[in-house]
Short mmCIF file of N, CA and C and ligand atoms in Angstrom, two decimals:
data_model
loop_
_atom_site.label_atom_id
_atom_site.label_comp_id
_atom_site.label_asym_id
_atom_site.label_seq_id
_atom_site.Cartn_x
_atom_site.Cartn_y
_atom_site.Cartn_z
N MET A 1 192.65 40.21 51.17
CA MET A 1 193.16 39.58 49.93
C MET A 1 194.49 40.23 49.55
N SER A 2 195.58 39.55 49.81
CA SER A 2 196.90 40.16 49.65
C SER A 2 197.26 40.41 48.19
N ASP A 3 196.66 39.66 47.26
CA ASP A 3 197.04 39.84 45.85
C ASP A 3 195.99 40.61 45.05
N CYS A 4 195.09 41.29 45.75
CA CYS A 4 194.01 41.99 45.04
C CYS A 4 194.40 43.46 44.84
N ILE A 5 194.48 43.89 43.60
CA ILE A 5 194.88 45.26 43.26
C ILE A 5 193.91 46.29 43.83
N PHE A 6 192.61 45.98 43.83
CA PHE A 6 191.64 46.95 44.35
C PHE A 6 191.70 47.05 45.87
N CYS A 7 192.06 45.98 46.57
CA CYS A 7 192.30 46.08 48.02
C CYS A 7 193.43 47.07 48.27
N LYS A 8 194.49 46.97 47.48
CA LYS A 8 195.66 47.85 47.67
C LYS A 8 195.31 49.30 47.33
N LEU A 9 194.56 49.51 46.25
CA LEU A 9 194.16 50.87 45.87
C LEU A 9 193.19 51.45 46.90
N ALA A 10 192.20 50.66 47.28
CA ALA A 10 191.15 51.15 48.20
C ALA A 10 191.73 51.53 49.55
N ASN A 11 192.75 50.79 49.99
CA ASN A 11 193.32 51.02 51.32
C ASN A 11 194.56 51.90 51.30
N GLY A 12 194.87 52.47 50.14
CA GLY A 12 195.97 53.43 50.06
C GLY A 12 197.36 52.82 50.03
N GLU A 13 197.45 51.50 49.87
CA GLU A 13 198.77 50.85 49.78
C GLU A 13 199.46 51.22 48.49
N ILE A 14 198.65 51.45 47.45
CA ILE A 14 199.15 51.97 46.17
C ILE A 14 198.45 53.31 45.96
N PRO A 15 199.24 54.39 45.81
CA PRO A 15 198.62 55.70 45.62
C PRO A 15 197.84 55.77 44.30
N THR A 16 196.72 56.47 44.32
CA THR A 16 195.90 56.59 43.12
C THR A 16 195.08 57.87 43.18
N ALA A 17 194.65 58.36 42.04
CA ALA A 17 193.87 59.60 41.99
C ALA A 17 192.55 59.38 42.71
N THR A 18 192.39 60.04 43.86
CA THR A 18 191.24 59.81 44.74
C THR A 18 190.31 61.01 44.76
N LEU A 19 189.04 60.77 44.45
CA LEU A 19 188.03 61.82 44.48
C LEU A 19 187.42 61.98 45.85
N TYR A 20 187.34 60.85 46.58
CA TYR A 20 186.64 60.85 47.87
C TYR A 20 187.09 59.61 48.64
N GLU A 21 187.10 59.75 49.98
CA GLU A 21 187.43 58.61 50.83
C GLU A 21 186.68 58.72 52.14
N ASP A 22 186.15 57.62 52.65
CA ASP A 22 185.63 57.58 54.02
C ASP A 22 186.03 56.25 54.64
N GLU A 23 185.44 55.90 55.76
CA GLU A 23 185.93 54.68 56.45
C GLU A 23 185.61 53.39 55.67
N ASP A 24 184.61 53.44 54.80
CA ASP A 24 184.20 52.24 54.07
C ASP A 24 184.65 52.20 52.61
N PHE A 25 184.83 53.37 51.99
CA PHE A 25 185.04 53.43 50.53
C PHE A 25 186.15 54.38 50.12
N ARG A 26 186.68 54.09 48.92
CA ARG A 26 187.51 55.08 48.21
C ARG A 26 186.94 55.19 46.79
N VAL A 27 186.83 56.42 46.31
CA VAL A 27 186.35 56.65 44.95
C VAL A 27 187.54 57.14 44.13
N ILE A 28 187.86 56.39 43.07
CA ILE A 28 189.08 56.68 42.30
C ILE A 28 188.77 56.87 40.82
N LEU A 29 189.69 57.51 40.12
CA LEU A 29 189.55 57.62 38.66
C LEU A 29 189.96 56.30 38.03
N ASP A 30 189.16 55.83 37.07
CA ASP A 30 189.50 54.61 36.35
C ASP A 30 190.75 54.87 35.49
N ALA A 31 191.69 53.92 35.51
CA ALA A 31 192.95 54.08 34.77
C ALA A 31 192.74 53.98 33.26
N ASN A 32 191.65 53.40 32.84
CA ASN A 32 191.34 53.24 31.40
C ASN A 32 189.92 53.74 31.15
N PRO A 33 189.73 55.05 31.28
CA PRO A 33 188.35 55.57 31.29
C PRO A 33 187.62 55.38 29.97
N ALA A 34 186.34 55.02 30.10
CA ALA A 34 185.46 54.95 28.93
C ALA A 34 185.17 56.36 28.43
N THR A 35 185.02 57.30 29.36
CA THR A 35 184.79 58.71 29.02
C THR A 35 185.48 59.56 30.08
N LYS A 36 185.51 60.87 29.85
CA LYS A 36 186.14 61.80 30.79
C LYS A 36 185.34 61.82 32.11
N GLY A 37 186.02 61.47 33.20
CA GLY A 37 185.36 61.47 34.51
C GLY A 37 184.95 60.08 34.99
N HIS A 38 185.22 59.05 34.18
CA HIS A 38 184.90 57.66 34.57
C HIS A 38 185.62 57.34 35.88
N CYS A 39 184.84 57.00 36.89
CA CYS A 39 185.44 56.69 38.18
C CYS A 39 184.83 55.42 38.78
N LEU A 40 185.45 54.94 39.85
CA LEU A 40 185.08 53.66 40.45
C LEU A 40 184.88 53.84 41.95
N ILE A 41 183.83 53.23 42.46
CA ILE A 41 183.59 53.21 43.91
C ILE A 41 184.07 51.86 44.43
N LEU A 42 185.07 51.90 45.30
CA LEU A 42 185.65 50.65 45.83
C LEU A 42 185.40 50.56 47.33
N PRO A 43 184.78 49.47 47.81
CA PRO A 43 184.77 49.26 49.26
C PRO A 43 186.19 48.92 49.73
N LYS A 44 186.51 49.32 50.95
CA LYS A 44 187.85 49.04 51.48
C LYS A 44 188.02 47.57 51.84
N LYS A 45 186.90 46.92 52.20
CA LYS A 45 186.95 45.48 52.50
C LYS A 45 186.74 44.69 51.22
N HIS A 46 187.34 43.53 51.16
CA HIS A 46 187.24 42.71 49.94
C HIS A 46 185.98 41.87 49.89
N TYR A 47 185.16 42.13 48.88
CA TYR A 47 184.05 41.24 48.51
C TYR A 47 184.14 41.10 47.00
N ALA A 48 184.04 39.89 46.50
CA ALA A 48 184.29 39.66 45.08
C ALA A 48 183.27 40.35 44.19
N ASP A 49 182.01 40.32 44.61
CA ASP A 49 180.96 40.80 43.70
C ASP A 49 179.67 41.04 44.48
N VAL A 50 178.59 41.34 43.74
CA VAL A 50 177.31 41.68 44.38
C VAL A 50 176.74 40.50 45.18
N TYR A 51 177.13 39.29 44.80
CA TYR A 51 176.63 38.12 45.52
C TYR A 51 177.23 38.05 46.92
N GLU A 52 178.42 38.63 47.10
CA GLU A 52 179.14 38.51 48.38
C GLU A 52 178.98 39.71 49.30
N ILE A 53 178.82 40.89 48.73
CA ILE A 53 178.85 42.11 49.56
C ILE A 53 177.63 42.15 50.49
N PRO A 54 177.81 42.48 51.76
CA PRO A 54 176.67 42.55 52.68
C PRO A 54 175.71 43.69 52.31
N ASP A 55 174.43 43.48 52.60
CA ASP A 55 173.39 44.45 52.23
C ASP A 55 173.69 45.86 52.72
N GLU A 56 174.13 45.94 53.96
CA GLU A 56 174.34 47.26 54.57
C GLU A 56 175.40 48.07 53.80
N LEU A 57 176.47 47.36 53.39
CA LEU A 57 177.54 48.04 52.64
C LEU A 57 177.09 48.35 51.21
N LEU A 58 176.30 47.47 50.64
CA LEU A 58 175.78 47.69 49.29
C LEU A 58 174.89 48.92 49.24
N GLU A 59 174.06 49.04 50.26
CA GLU A 59 173.19 50.22 50.37
C GLU A 59 174.02 51.50 50.38
N LYS A 60 175.05 51.48 51.24
CA LYS A 60 175.93 52.65 51.33
C LYS A 60 176.62 52.92 50.00
N ALA A 61 177.03 51.85 49.31
CA ALA A 61 177.75 52.00 48.04
C ALA A 61 176.88 52.69 47.00
N PHE A 62 175.61 52.30 46.92
CA PHE A 62 174.75 52.90 45.91
C PHE A 62 174.30 54.31 46.28
N ILE A 63 174.18 54.58 47.57
CA ILE A 63 173.87 55.95 47.98
C ILE A 63 175.06 56.86 47.66
N LEU A 64 176.27 56.32 47.89
CA LEU A 64 177.47 57.08 47.53
C LEU A 64 177.54 57.27 46.01
N ALA A 65 177.17 56.24 45.26
CA ALA A 65 177.18 56.34 43.78
C ALA A 65 176.28 57.49 43.32
N LYS A 66 175.13 57.62 43.95
CA LYS A 66 174.21 58.71 43.60
C LYS A 66 174.85 60.08 43.86
N LYS A 67 175.53 60.20 44.99
CA LYS A 67 176.17 61.47 45.34
C LYS A 67 177.32 61.79 44.39
N VAL A 68 178.12 60.77 44.10
CA VAL A 68 179.26 60.98 43.18
C VAL A 68 178.73 61.33 41.78
N ALA A 69 177.65 60.66 41.38
CA ALA A 69 177.05 60.94 40.07
C ALA A 69 176.63 62.41 39.97
N ALA A 70 175.97 62.90 40.99
CA ALA A 70 175.52 64.29 40.98
C ALA A 70 176.71 65.24 40.94
N ARG A 71 177.72 64.97 41.75
CA ARG A 71 178.88 65.85 41.81
C ARG A 71 179.67 65.82 40.50
N MET A 72 179.81 64.61 39.92
CA MET A 72 180.57 64.49 38.68
C MET A 72 179.84 65.17 37.53
N THR A 73 178.52 65.11 37.55
CA THR A 73 177.72 65.77 36.50
C THR A 73 177.93 67.28 36.56
N GLU A 74 177.96 67.80 37.79
CA GLU A 74 178.20 69.23 37.99
C GLU A 74 179.63 69.59 37.53
N ALA A 75 180.58 68.74 37.88
CA ALA A 75 181.98 69.02 37.60
C ALA A 75 182.31 68.93 36.12
N MET A 76 181.80 67.92 35.44
CA MET A 76 182.16 67.67 34.05
C MET A 76 181.17 68.28 33.07
N GLY A 77 179.98 68.62 33.55
CA GLY A 77 178.95 69.13 32.65
C GLY A 77 178.51 68.08 31.65
N CYS A 78 178.49 66.82 32.09
CA CYS A 78 178.10 65.74 31.17
C CYS A 78 176.59 65.79 30.92
N ASP A 79 176.17 65.12 29.85
CA ASP A 79 174.75 65.17 29.44
C ASP A 79 173.94 64.03 30.03
N GLY A 80 174.61 63.05 30.60
CA GLY A 80 173.97 61.89 31.20
C GLY A 80 175.04 61.07 31.87
N LEU A 81 174.67 59.89 32.32
CA LEU A 81 175.64 59.12 33.10
C LEU A 81 175.15 57.68 33.24
N ASN A 82 176.06 56.73 33.08
CA ASN A 82 175.73 55.32 33.34
C ASN A 82 176.34 54.89 34.67
N ILE A 83 175.56 54.13 35.43
CA ILE A 83 176.09 53.47 36.62
C ILE A 83 176.09 51.99 36.29
N VAL A 84 177.29 51.40 36.29
CA VAL A 84 177.48 50.02 35.81
C VAL A 84 178.15 49.21 36.90
N GLN A 85 177.72 47.98 37.03
CA GLN A 85 178.31 47.12 38.07
C GLN A 85 178.35 45.70 37.53
N ASN A 86 179.54 45.21 37.19
CA ASN A 86 179.71 43.91 36.55
C ASN A 86 179.98 42.81 37.58
N ASN A 87 179.37 41.66 37.36
CA ASN A 87 179.58 40.51 38.26
C ASN A 87 179.92 39.26 37.47
N LYS A 88 181.13 38.74 37.72
CA LYS A 88 181.65 37.52 37.11
C LYS A 88 182.11 37.79 35.66
N GLU A 89 183.01 36.91 35.25
CA GLU A 89 183.66 37.05 33.95
C GLU A 89 182.67 37.16 32.79
N ALA A 90 181.61 36.35 32.86
CA ALA A 90 180.62 36.34 31.76
C ALA A 90 179.96 37.70 31.59
N ALA A 91 179.95 38.50 32.65
CA ALA A 91 179.32 39.82 32.60
C ALA A 91 180.35 40.93 32.40
N GLY A 92 181.60 40.55 32.12
CA GLY A 92 182.62 41.55 31.83
C GLY A 92 183.44 41.99 33.02
N GLN A 93 183.26 41.34 34.18
CA GLN A 93 184.08 41.72 35.34
C GLN A 93 185.51 41.25 35.10
N THR A 94 186.45 42.16 35.30
CA THR A 94 187.86 41.80 35.12
C THR A 94 188.65 41.90 36.42
N VAL A 95 188.15 42.70 37.37
CA VAL A 95 188.79 42.78 38.69
C VAL A 95 187.77 42.27 39.70
N PHE A 96 188.14 41.20 40.40
CA PHE A 96 187.15 40.47 41.20
C PHE A 96 187.11 40.97 42.65
N HIS A 97 186.94 42.28 42.74
CA HIS A 97 186.72 43.00 44.00
C HIS A 97 185.56 43.94 43.66
N PHE A 98 184.44 43.80 44.35
CA PHE A 98 183.23 44.58 44.04
C PHE A 98 183.56 46.03 43.73
N HIS A 99 182.97 46.57 42.69
CA HIS A 99 183.11 48.00 42.39
C HIS A 99 181.94 48.48 41.56
N ILE A 100 181.67 49.77 41.66
CA ILE A 100 180.63 50.41 40.86
C ILE A 100 181.30 51.41 39.93
N HIS A 101 180.99 51.31 38.64
CA HIS A 101 181.48 52.29 37.66
C HIS A 101 180.50 53.46 37.58
N ILE A 102 181.05 54.67 37.60
CA ILE A 102 180.27 55.87 37.28
C ILE A 102 180.85 56.37 35.96
N ILE A 103 180.04 56.36 34.92
CA ILE A 103 180.54 56.70 33.58
C ILE A 103 179.76 57.90 33.02
N PRO A 104 180.36 59.09 33.09
CA PRO A 104 179.69 60.26 32.52
C PRO A 104 179.48 60.05 31.02
N ARG A 105 178.37 60.55 30.51
CA ARG A 105 178.08 60.41 29.08
C ARG A 105 177.88 61.79 28.46
N TYR A 106 178.38 61.91 27.24
CA TYR A 106 178.32 63.17 26.50
C TYR A 106 177.61 62.92 25.18
N LYS A 107 176.81 63.88 24.76
CA LYS A 107 176.14 63.73 23.47
C LYS A 107 177.17 63.37 22.42
N ASN A 108 176.86 62.38 21.60
CA ASN A 108 177.75 61.95 20.51
C ASN A 108 179.11 61.42 21.00
N ASP A 109 179.15 60.79 22.17
CA ASP A 109 180.43 60.25 22.65
C ASP A 109 180.71 58.84 22.12
N GLY A 110 179.85 58.34 21.30
CA GLY A 110 180.11 57.03 20.69
C GLY A 110 179.32 55.91 21.32
N GLY A 111 178.83 56.12 22.53
CA GLY A 111 177.93 55.16 23.19
C GLY A 111 178.46 53.75 23.31
N MET A 112 179.20 53.46 24.37
CA MET A 112 179.78 52.12 24.49
C MET A 112 179.10 51.25 25.54
N VAL A 113 178.20 51.82 26.34
CA VAL A 113 177.49 50.98 27.31
C VAL A 113 176.14 50.64 26.69
N GLY A 114 175.93 49.40 26.36
CA GLY A 114 174.67 49.05 25.72
C GLY A 114 174.59 47.58 25.40
N TRP A 115 173.57 47.19 24.71
CA TRP A 115 173.39 45.81 24.28
C TRP A 115 172.52 45.80 23.05
N LYS A 116 172.53 44.66 22.38
CA LYS A 116 171.71 44.50 21.19
C LYS A 116 170.33 44.04 21.66
N PRO A 117 169.30 44.84 21.50
CA PRO A 117 167.98 44.43 22.01
C PRO A 117 167.45 43.21 21.29
N GLY A 118 166.95 42.24 22.07
CA GLY A 118 166.32 41.06 21.48
C GLY A 118 164.81 41.25 21.47
N LYS A 119 164.07 40.13 21.52
CA LYS A 119 162.61 40.21 21.56
C LYS A 119 162.15 39.21 22.61
N LEU A 120 161.38 39.66 23.59
CA LEU A 120 160.87 38.75 24.62
C LEU A 120 159.76 37.90 24.02
N THR A 121 160.06 36.60 23.83
CA THR A 121 159.05 35.70 23.26
C THR A 121 158.11 35.23 24.37
N GLU A 122 156.95 34.75 23.97
CA GLU A 122 155.96 34.21 24.90
C GLU A 122 156.58 33.04 25.69
N GLU A 123 157.31 32.18 24.99
CA GLU A 123 157.93 31.00 25.60
C GLU A 123 158.98 31.40 26.65
N ALA A 124 159.84 32.33 26.28
CA ALA A 124 160.88 32.77 27.22
C ALA A 124 160.25 33.46 28.42
N LYS A 125 159.25 34.28 28.16
CA LYS A 125 158.59 35.01 29.25
C LYS A 125 158.03 34.02 30.28
N ASN A 126 157.31 33.01 29.80
CA ASN A 126 156.71 32.02 30.71
C ASN A 126 157.77 31.23 31.46
N GLU A 127 158.82 30.86 30.74
CA GLU A 127 159.91 30.09 31.36
C GLU A 127 160.57 30.90 32.48
N ILE A 128 160.85 32.16 32.19
CA ILE A 128 161.55 33.01 33.17
C ILE A 128 160.65 33.28 34.38
N LEU A 129 159.39 33.60 34.14
CA LEU A 129 158.47 33.88 35.25
C LEU A 129 158.36 32.68 36.18
N SER A 130 158.25 31.46 35.60
CA SER A 130 158.09 30.32 36.51
C SER A 130 159.41 29.92 37.15
N ALA A 131 160.53 30.05 36.42
CA ALA A 131 161.84 29.71 37.03
C ALA A 131 162.16 30.68 38.16
N PHE A 132 161.85 31.97 37.96
CA PHE A 132 162.16 32.98 38.97
C PHE A 132 161.36 32.74 40.24
N SER A 133 160.07 32.43 40.07
CA SER A 133 159.26 32.22 41.29
C SER A 133 159.56 30.88 41.95
N ALA A 134 160.06 29.91 41.15
CA ALA A 134 160.39 28.59 41.74
C ALA A 134 161.73 28.63 42.47
N ALA A 135 162.59 29.58 42.12
CA ALA A 135 163.93 29.64 42.71
C ALA A 135 163.88 30.35 44.06
N GLY A 136 164.14 29.63 45.12
CA GLY A 136 164.23 30.25 46.45
C GLY A 136 162.90 30.72 46.97
N GLY A 137 162.95 31.36 48.14
CA GLY A 137 161.71 31.80 48.79
C GLY A 137 161.40 33.24 48.45
N ALA A 138 160.75 33.92 49.38
CA ALA A 138 160.38 35.31 49.17
C ALA A 138 161.64 36.16 49.02
N LEU A 139 161.55 37.25 48.26
CA LEU A 139 162.71 38.10 48.05
C LEU A 139 163.05 38.92 49.30
N GLN A 140 162.05 39.17 50.13
CA GLN A 140 162.33 40.02 51.30
C GLN A 140 162.35 39.20 52.57
P1 LIG B 1 185.41 45.57 35.51
O1 LIG B 1 185.61 45.17 34.08
O2 LIG B 1 186.00 44.53 36.45
O3 LIG B 1 184.00 45.93 35.86
O4 LIG B 1 186.22 46.91 35.67
C1 LIG B 1 187.51 47.01 36.14
C2 LIG B 1 187.95 48.44 35.90
O5 LIG B 1 189.08 48.70 36.67
C3 LIG B 1 188.33 48.75 34.43
O6 LIG B 1 187.53 49.84 33.96
C4 LIG B 1 189.80 49.10 34.51
O7 LIG B 1 190.16 50.13 33.62
C5 LIG B 1 189.98 49.51 35.96
N1 LIG B 1 191.30 49.24 36.51
C6 LIG B 1 191.96 48.05 36.45
N2 LIG B 1 193.15 48.16 37.10
C7 LIG B 1 193.21 49.43 37.57
C8 LIG B 1 194.20 50.13 38.33
O8 LIG B 1 195.26 49.61 38.69
N3 LIG B 1 193.92 51.42 38.66
C9 LIG B 1 192.76 52.04 38.28
N4 LIG B 1 192.59 53.31 38.65
N5 LIG B 1 191.81 51.41 37.56
C10 LIG B 1 192.04 50.12 37.22
ZN1 LIG B 2 190.14 43.13 47.03
#
C-alpha cells in the first residue's frame, strides 16, 4: 500500500521511535500517546484490520503484545495496562493498517479506555445467542 503511513513506518521508510523490530513487526511509540509508554505493534505487511490479517501473523502479533506488555510494565512501572485493537471507523480505527495498542495505565491517570456499561436484557441475550449460532459454521 503505497499511501499507507503505517506501511512506511513499519518498513523503515519513515524513521520513527522503535522499541523492537523483527522480520514481521515493528513496535513503535504512538505519536499521540494516551499515557506514558503507549506503543503500537505494526505488522510489516499491510492488512487493514483483524478481518484481513492471517491467523498465523495474528497469533505472532498477540504473543509479541504480551512480551511488550511485560517489558513496558517493567520499564515504566505502570500499575496496569490495556491492550486495544480497533477495527473499522465505527470502532475508532483511524489508520487502516492492522495494529495493536499497548497502553500502560497508572493509578489515577484519568481512565480513558472504557465504555458506559449497559444491561443485558433477556430479549437481547436471546437474539444474540441465536444470531451468533445461525451465522456461519463451526468456529474452529
Ligand atoms: P487507531 O485509532 O487507528 O486504532 O490508532 C491509530 C494510532 O496511530 C493513534 O493512536 C495515533 O496517535 C497513531 N498515529 C497516527 N499516525 C501516526 C504516526 O505518523 N506516527 C506514530 N508514531 N503514530 C501515529
Ligand atoms: Zn499499510
